[in-house]
PDB file of C-alpha atoms in Angstrom:
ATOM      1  CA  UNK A   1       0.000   0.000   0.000  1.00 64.00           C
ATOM      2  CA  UNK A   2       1.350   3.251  -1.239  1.00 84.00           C
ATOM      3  CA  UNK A   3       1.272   6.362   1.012  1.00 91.00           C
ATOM      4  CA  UNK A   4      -1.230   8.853   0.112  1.00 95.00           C
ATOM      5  CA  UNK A   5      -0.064  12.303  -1.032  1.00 96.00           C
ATOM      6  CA  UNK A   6      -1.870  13.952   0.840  1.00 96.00           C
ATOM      7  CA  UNK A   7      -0.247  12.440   3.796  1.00 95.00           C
ATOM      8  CA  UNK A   8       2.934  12.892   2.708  1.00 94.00           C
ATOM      9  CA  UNK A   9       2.522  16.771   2.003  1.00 95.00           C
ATOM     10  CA  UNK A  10       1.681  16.984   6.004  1.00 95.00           C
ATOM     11  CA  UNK A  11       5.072  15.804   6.967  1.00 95.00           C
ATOM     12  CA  UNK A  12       8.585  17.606   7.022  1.00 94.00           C
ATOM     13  CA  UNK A  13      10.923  17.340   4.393  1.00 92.00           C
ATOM     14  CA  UNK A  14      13.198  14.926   5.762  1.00 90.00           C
ATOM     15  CA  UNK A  15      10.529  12.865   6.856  1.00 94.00           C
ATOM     16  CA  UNK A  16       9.166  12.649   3.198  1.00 95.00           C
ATOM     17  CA  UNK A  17      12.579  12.048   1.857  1.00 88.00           C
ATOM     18  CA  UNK A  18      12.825   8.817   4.500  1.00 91.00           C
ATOM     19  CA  UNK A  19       9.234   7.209   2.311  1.00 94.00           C
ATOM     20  CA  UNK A  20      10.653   6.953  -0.654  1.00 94.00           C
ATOM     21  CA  UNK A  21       8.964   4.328  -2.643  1.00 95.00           C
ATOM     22  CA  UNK A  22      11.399   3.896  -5.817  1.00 95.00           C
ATOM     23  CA  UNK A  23      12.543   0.663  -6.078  1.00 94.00           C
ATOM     24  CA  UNK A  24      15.844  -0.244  -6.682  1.00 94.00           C
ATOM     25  CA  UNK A  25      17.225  -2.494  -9.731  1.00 95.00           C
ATOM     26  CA  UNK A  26      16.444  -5.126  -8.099  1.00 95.00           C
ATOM     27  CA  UNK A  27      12.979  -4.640  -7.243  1.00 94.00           C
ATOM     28  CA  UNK A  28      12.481  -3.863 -11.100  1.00 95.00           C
ATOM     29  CA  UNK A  29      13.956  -6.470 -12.034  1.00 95.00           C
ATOM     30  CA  UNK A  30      11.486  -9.178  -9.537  1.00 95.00           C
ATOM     31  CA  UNK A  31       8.350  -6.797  -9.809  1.00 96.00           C
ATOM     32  CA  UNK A  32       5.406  -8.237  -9.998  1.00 96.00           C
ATOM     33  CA  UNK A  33       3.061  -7.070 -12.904  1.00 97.00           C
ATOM     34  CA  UNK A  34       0.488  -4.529 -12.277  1.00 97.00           C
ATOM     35  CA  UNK A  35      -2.584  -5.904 -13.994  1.00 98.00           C
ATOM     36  CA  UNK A  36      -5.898  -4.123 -15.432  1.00 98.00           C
ATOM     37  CA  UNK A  37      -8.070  -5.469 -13.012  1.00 98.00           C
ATOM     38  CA  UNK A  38      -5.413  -4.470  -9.819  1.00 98.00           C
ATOM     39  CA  UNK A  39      -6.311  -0.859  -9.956  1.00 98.00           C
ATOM     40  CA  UNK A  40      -8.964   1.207  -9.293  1.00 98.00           C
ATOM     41  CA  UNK A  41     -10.625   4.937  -9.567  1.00 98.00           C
ATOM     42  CA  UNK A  42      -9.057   6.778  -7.171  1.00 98.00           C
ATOM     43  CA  UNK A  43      -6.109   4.734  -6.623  1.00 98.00           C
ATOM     44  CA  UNK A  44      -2.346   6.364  -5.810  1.00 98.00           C
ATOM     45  CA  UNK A  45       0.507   5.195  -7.675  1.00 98.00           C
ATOM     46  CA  UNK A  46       3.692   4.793  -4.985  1.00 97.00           C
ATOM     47  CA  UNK A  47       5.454   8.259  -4.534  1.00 97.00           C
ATOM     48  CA  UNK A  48       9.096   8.942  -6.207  1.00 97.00           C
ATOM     49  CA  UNK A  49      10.398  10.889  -4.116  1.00 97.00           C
ATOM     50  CA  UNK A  50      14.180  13.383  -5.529  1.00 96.00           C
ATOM     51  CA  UNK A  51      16.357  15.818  -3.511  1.00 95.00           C
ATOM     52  CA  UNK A  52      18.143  17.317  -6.552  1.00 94.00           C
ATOM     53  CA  UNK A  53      21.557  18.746  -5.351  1.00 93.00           C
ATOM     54  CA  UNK A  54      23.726  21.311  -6.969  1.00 92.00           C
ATOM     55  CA  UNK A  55      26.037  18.407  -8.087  1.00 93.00           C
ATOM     56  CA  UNK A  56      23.282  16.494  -9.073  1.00 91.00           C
ATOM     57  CA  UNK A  57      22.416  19.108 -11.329  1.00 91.00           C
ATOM     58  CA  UNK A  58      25.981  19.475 -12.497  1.00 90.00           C
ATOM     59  CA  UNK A  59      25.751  16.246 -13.895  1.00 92.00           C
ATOM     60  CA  UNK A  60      22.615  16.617 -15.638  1.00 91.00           C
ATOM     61  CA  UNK A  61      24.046  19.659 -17.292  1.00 91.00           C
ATOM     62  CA  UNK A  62      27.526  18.010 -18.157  1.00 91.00           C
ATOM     63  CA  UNK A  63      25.436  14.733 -20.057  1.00 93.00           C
ATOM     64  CA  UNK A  64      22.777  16.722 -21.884  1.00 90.00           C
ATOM     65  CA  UNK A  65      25.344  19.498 -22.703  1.00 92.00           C
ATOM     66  CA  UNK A  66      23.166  22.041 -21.389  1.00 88.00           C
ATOM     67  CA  UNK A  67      25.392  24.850 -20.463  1.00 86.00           C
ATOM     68  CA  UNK A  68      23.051  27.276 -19.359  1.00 90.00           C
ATOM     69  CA  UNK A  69      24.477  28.651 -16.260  1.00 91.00           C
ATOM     70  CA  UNK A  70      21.600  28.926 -14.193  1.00 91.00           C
ATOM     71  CA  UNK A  71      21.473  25.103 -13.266  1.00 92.00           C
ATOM     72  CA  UNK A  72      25.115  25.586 -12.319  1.00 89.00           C
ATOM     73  CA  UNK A  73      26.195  28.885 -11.412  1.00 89.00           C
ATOM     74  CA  UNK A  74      25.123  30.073  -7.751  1.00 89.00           C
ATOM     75  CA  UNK A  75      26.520  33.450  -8.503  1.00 92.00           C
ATOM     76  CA  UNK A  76      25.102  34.096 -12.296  1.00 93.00           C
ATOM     77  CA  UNK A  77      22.048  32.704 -11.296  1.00 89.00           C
ATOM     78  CA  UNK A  78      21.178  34.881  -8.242  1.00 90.00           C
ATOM     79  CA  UNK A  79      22.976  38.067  -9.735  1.00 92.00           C
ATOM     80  CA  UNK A  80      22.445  38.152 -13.288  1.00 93.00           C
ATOM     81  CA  UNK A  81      18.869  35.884 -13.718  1.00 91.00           C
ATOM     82  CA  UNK A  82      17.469  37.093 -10.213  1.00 94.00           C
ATOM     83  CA  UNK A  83      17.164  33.399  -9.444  1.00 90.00           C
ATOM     84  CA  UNK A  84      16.500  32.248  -6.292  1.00 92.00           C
ATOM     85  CA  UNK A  85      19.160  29.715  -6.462  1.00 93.00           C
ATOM     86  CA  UNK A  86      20.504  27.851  -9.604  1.00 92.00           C
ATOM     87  CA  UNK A  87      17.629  25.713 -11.030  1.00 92.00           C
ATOM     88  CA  UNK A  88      16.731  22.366 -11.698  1.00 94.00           C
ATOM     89  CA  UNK A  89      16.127  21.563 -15.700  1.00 92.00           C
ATOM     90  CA  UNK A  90      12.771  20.942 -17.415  1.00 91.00           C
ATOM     91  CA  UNK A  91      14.642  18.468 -19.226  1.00 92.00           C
ATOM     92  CA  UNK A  92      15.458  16.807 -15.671  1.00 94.00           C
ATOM     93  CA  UNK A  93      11.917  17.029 -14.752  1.00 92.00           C
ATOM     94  CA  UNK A  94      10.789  15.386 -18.126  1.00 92.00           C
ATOM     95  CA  UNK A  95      12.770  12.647 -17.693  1.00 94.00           C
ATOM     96  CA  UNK A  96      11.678  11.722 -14.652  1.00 96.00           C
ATOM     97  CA  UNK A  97       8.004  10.875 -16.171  1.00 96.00           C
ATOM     98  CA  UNK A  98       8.895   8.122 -18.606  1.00 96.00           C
ATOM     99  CA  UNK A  99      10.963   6.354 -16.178  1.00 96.00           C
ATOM    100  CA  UNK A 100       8.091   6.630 -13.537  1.00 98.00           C
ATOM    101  CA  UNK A 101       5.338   5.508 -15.692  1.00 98.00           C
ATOM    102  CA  UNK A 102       7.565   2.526 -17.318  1.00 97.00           C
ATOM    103  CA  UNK A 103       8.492   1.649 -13.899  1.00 97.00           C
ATOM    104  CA  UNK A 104       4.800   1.492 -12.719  1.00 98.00           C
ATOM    105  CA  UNK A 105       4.087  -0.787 -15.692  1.00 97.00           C
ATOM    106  CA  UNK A 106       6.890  -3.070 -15.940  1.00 96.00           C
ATOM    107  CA  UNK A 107       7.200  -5.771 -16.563  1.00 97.00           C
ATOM    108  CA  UNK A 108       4.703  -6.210 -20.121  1.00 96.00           C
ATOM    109  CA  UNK A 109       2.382  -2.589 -19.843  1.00 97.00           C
ATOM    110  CA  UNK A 110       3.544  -0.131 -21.512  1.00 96.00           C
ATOM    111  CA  UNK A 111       3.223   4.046 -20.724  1.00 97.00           C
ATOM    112  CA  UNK A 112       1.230   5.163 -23.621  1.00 96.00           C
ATOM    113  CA  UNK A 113       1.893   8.522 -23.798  1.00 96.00           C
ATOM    114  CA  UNK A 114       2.007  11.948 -21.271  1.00 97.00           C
ATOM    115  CA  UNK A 115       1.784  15.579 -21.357  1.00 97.00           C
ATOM    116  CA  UNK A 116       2.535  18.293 -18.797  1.00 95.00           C
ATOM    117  CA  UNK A 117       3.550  21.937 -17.602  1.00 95.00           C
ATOM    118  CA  UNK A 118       6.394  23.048 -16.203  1.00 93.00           C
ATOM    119  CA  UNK A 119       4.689  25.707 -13.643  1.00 94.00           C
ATOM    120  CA  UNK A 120       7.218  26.000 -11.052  1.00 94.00           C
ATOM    121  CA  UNK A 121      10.830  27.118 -10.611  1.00 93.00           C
ATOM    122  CA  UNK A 122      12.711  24.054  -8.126  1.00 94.00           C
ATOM    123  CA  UNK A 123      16.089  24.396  -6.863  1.00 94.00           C
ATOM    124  CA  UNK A 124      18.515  22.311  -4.954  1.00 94.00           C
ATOM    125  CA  UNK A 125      16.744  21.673  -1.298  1.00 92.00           C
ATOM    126  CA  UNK A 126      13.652  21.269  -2.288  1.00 95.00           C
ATOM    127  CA  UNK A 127      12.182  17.657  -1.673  1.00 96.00           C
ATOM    128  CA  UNK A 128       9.568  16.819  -4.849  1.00 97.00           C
ATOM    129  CA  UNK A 129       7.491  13.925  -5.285  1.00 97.00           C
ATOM    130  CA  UNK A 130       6.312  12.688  -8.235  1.00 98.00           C
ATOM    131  CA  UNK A 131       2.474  11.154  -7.849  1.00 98.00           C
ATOM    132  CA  UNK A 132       0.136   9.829 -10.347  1.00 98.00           C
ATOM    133  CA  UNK A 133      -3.213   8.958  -9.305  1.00 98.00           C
ATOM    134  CA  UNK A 134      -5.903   6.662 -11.310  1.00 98.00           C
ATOM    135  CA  UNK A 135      -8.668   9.135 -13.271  1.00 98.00           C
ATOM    136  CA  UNK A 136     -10.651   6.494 -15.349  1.00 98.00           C
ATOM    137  CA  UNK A 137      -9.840   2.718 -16.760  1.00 98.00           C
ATOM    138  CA  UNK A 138     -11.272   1.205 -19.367  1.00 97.00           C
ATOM    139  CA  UNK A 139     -10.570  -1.795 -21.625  1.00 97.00           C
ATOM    140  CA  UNK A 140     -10.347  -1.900 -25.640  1.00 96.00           C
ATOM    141  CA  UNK A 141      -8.760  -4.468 -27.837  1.00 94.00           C
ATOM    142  CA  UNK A 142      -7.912  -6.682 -25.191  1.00 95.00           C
ATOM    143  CA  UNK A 143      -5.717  -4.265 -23.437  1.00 96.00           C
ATOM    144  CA  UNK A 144      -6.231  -2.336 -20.046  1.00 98.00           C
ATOM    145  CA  UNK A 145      -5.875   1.554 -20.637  1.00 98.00           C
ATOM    146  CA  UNK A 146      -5.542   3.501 -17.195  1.00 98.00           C
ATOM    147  CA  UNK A 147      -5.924   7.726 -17.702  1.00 98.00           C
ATOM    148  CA  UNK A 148      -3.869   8.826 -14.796  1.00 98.00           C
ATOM    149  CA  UNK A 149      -3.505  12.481 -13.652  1.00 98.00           C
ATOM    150  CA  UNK A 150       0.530  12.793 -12.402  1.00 98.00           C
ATOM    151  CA  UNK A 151       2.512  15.529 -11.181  1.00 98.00           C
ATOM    152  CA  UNK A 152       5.604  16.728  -9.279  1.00 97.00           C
ATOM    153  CA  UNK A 153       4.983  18.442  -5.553  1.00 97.00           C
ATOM    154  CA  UNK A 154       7.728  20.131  -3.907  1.00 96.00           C
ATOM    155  CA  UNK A 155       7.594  19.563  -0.251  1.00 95.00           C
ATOM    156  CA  UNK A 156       5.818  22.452   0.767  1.00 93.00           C
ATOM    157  CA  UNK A 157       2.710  21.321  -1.482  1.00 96.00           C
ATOM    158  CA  UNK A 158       3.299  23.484  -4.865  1.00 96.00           C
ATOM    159  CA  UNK A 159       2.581  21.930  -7.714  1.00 97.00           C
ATOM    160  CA  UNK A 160       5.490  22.297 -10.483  1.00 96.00           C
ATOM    161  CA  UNK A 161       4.559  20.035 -13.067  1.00 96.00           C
ATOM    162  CA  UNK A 162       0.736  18.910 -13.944  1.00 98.00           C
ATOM    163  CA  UNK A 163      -0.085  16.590 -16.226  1.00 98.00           C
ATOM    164  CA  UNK A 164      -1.947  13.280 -17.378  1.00 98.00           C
ATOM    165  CA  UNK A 165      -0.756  10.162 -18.834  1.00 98.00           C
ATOM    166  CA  UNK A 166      -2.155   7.125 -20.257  1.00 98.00           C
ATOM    167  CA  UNK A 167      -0.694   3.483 -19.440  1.00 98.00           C
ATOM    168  CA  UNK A 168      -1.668   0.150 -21.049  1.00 98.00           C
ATOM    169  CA  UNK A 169      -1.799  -2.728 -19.025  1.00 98.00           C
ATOM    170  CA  UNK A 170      -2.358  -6.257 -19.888  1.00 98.00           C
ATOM    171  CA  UNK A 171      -5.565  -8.023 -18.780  1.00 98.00           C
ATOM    172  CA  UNK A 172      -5.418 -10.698 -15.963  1.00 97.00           C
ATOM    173  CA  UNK A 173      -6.487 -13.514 -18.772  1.00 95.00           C
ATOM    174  CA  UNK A 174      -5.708 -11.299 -22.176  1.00 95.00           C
ATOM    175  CA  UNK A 175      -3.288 -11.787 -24.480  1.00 96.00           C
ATOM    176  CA  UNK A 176       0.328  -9.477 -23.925  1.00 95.00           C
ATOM    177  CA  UNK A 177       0.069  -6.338 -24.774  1.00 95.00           C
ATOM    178  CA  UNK A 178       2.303  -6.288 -28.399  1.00 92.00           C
ATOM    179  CA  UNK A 179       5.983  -4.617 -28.454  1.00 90.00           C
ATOM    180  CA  UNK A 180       6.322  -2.457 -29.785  1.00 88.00           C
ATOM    181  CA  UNK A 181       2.815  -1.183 -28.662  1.00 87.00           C
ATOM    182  CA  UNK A 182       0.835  -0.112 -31.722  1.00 88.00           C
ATOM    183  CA  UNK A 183      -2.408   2.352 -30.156  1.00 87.00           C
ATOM    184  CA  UNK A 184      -5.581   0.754 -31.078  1.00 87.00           C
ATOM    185  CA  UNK A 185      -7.805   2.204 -33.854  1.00 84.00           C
ATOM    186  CA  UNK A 186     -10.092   5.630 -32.957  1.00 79.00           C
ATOM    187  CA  UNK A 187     -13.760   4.953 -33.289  1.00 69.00           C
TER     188      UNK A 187
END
């Protein structure tokens, strides 16, 4: 059982950071699958839970080759930009969705597709979560399709990053959902 946002947004920061519920390669590796008729209406998916540093976000910079110096440079950033610190990327940010939808999926769903705003400025302290919660299910072709709404809270309950996403998952008895994943037919 997952810990419900709303819970965790009552808590201190270091207290969220200790509920973490991102498994590790392991746990990926031996999940069980997540099956159409598991979820429900209403249900929370488990909360990743980030403390982006200023290395961290070194990093990030360095392997996208994003030289921007606001994710990097204290000084430019507060000085020149009027920053409150440096900043963590979009491009972080949008990385983190795929990887928490797949995750949620694995091992034979598949995360459909996603869109979202970036609404917030984070920097290095804060503590975000990233939630999705179940919207509406229904089944077509053989194939489980949850609408999810997701986002990414910063500790102290602001919202950077709304959104919705669409996952497929397979049905308890149904066939496997096909790789690559071709979208059924609109009516």
């Amino acid at each position: 059982m997952t810990i419900l946002l709303d819970d965790l947004l009552n808590m201190e920061a270091e207290e969220i950071w200790k509920l973490n519920e991102r498994p590790d390669a392991d746990g990926l590796r031996d999940k069980a699958q997540t099956y159409y008729e598991d979820v429900n209406e209403g249900d929370e998916l488990p909360k990743y839970i980030y403390k982006p540093t200023p290395t961290h976000l070194f990093r990030w910079s360095a392997a996208i080759e994003n030289f921007h110096r606001i994710h990097y440079d204290l000084d430019f950033g507060l000085n020149h930009d009027r920053n409150p610190s440096i900043l963590v990327h979009g491009s972080w940010k949008q990385s983190v969705v795929p990887q928490y939808l797949k995750d949620w999926t694995l091992p034979n769903g598949w995360p459909w597709k996603a869109r979202f705003e970036h609404r917030a400025m984070l920097v290095p302290g804060d503590v975000l979560i990233m939630w999705g919660r179940v919207t509406s299910k229904y089944e077509k072709d053989q194939m489980g399709f949850i609408e999810l709404e997701v986002g990414m809270k910063t500790h102290d309950g602001i919202e950077s990053m709304p959104g919705t996403a669409t996952v497929v998952l397979p049905l308890r008895d149904g066939p496997p959902i096909p790789y690559p994943f071709v979208p059924p037919a609109q009516d």
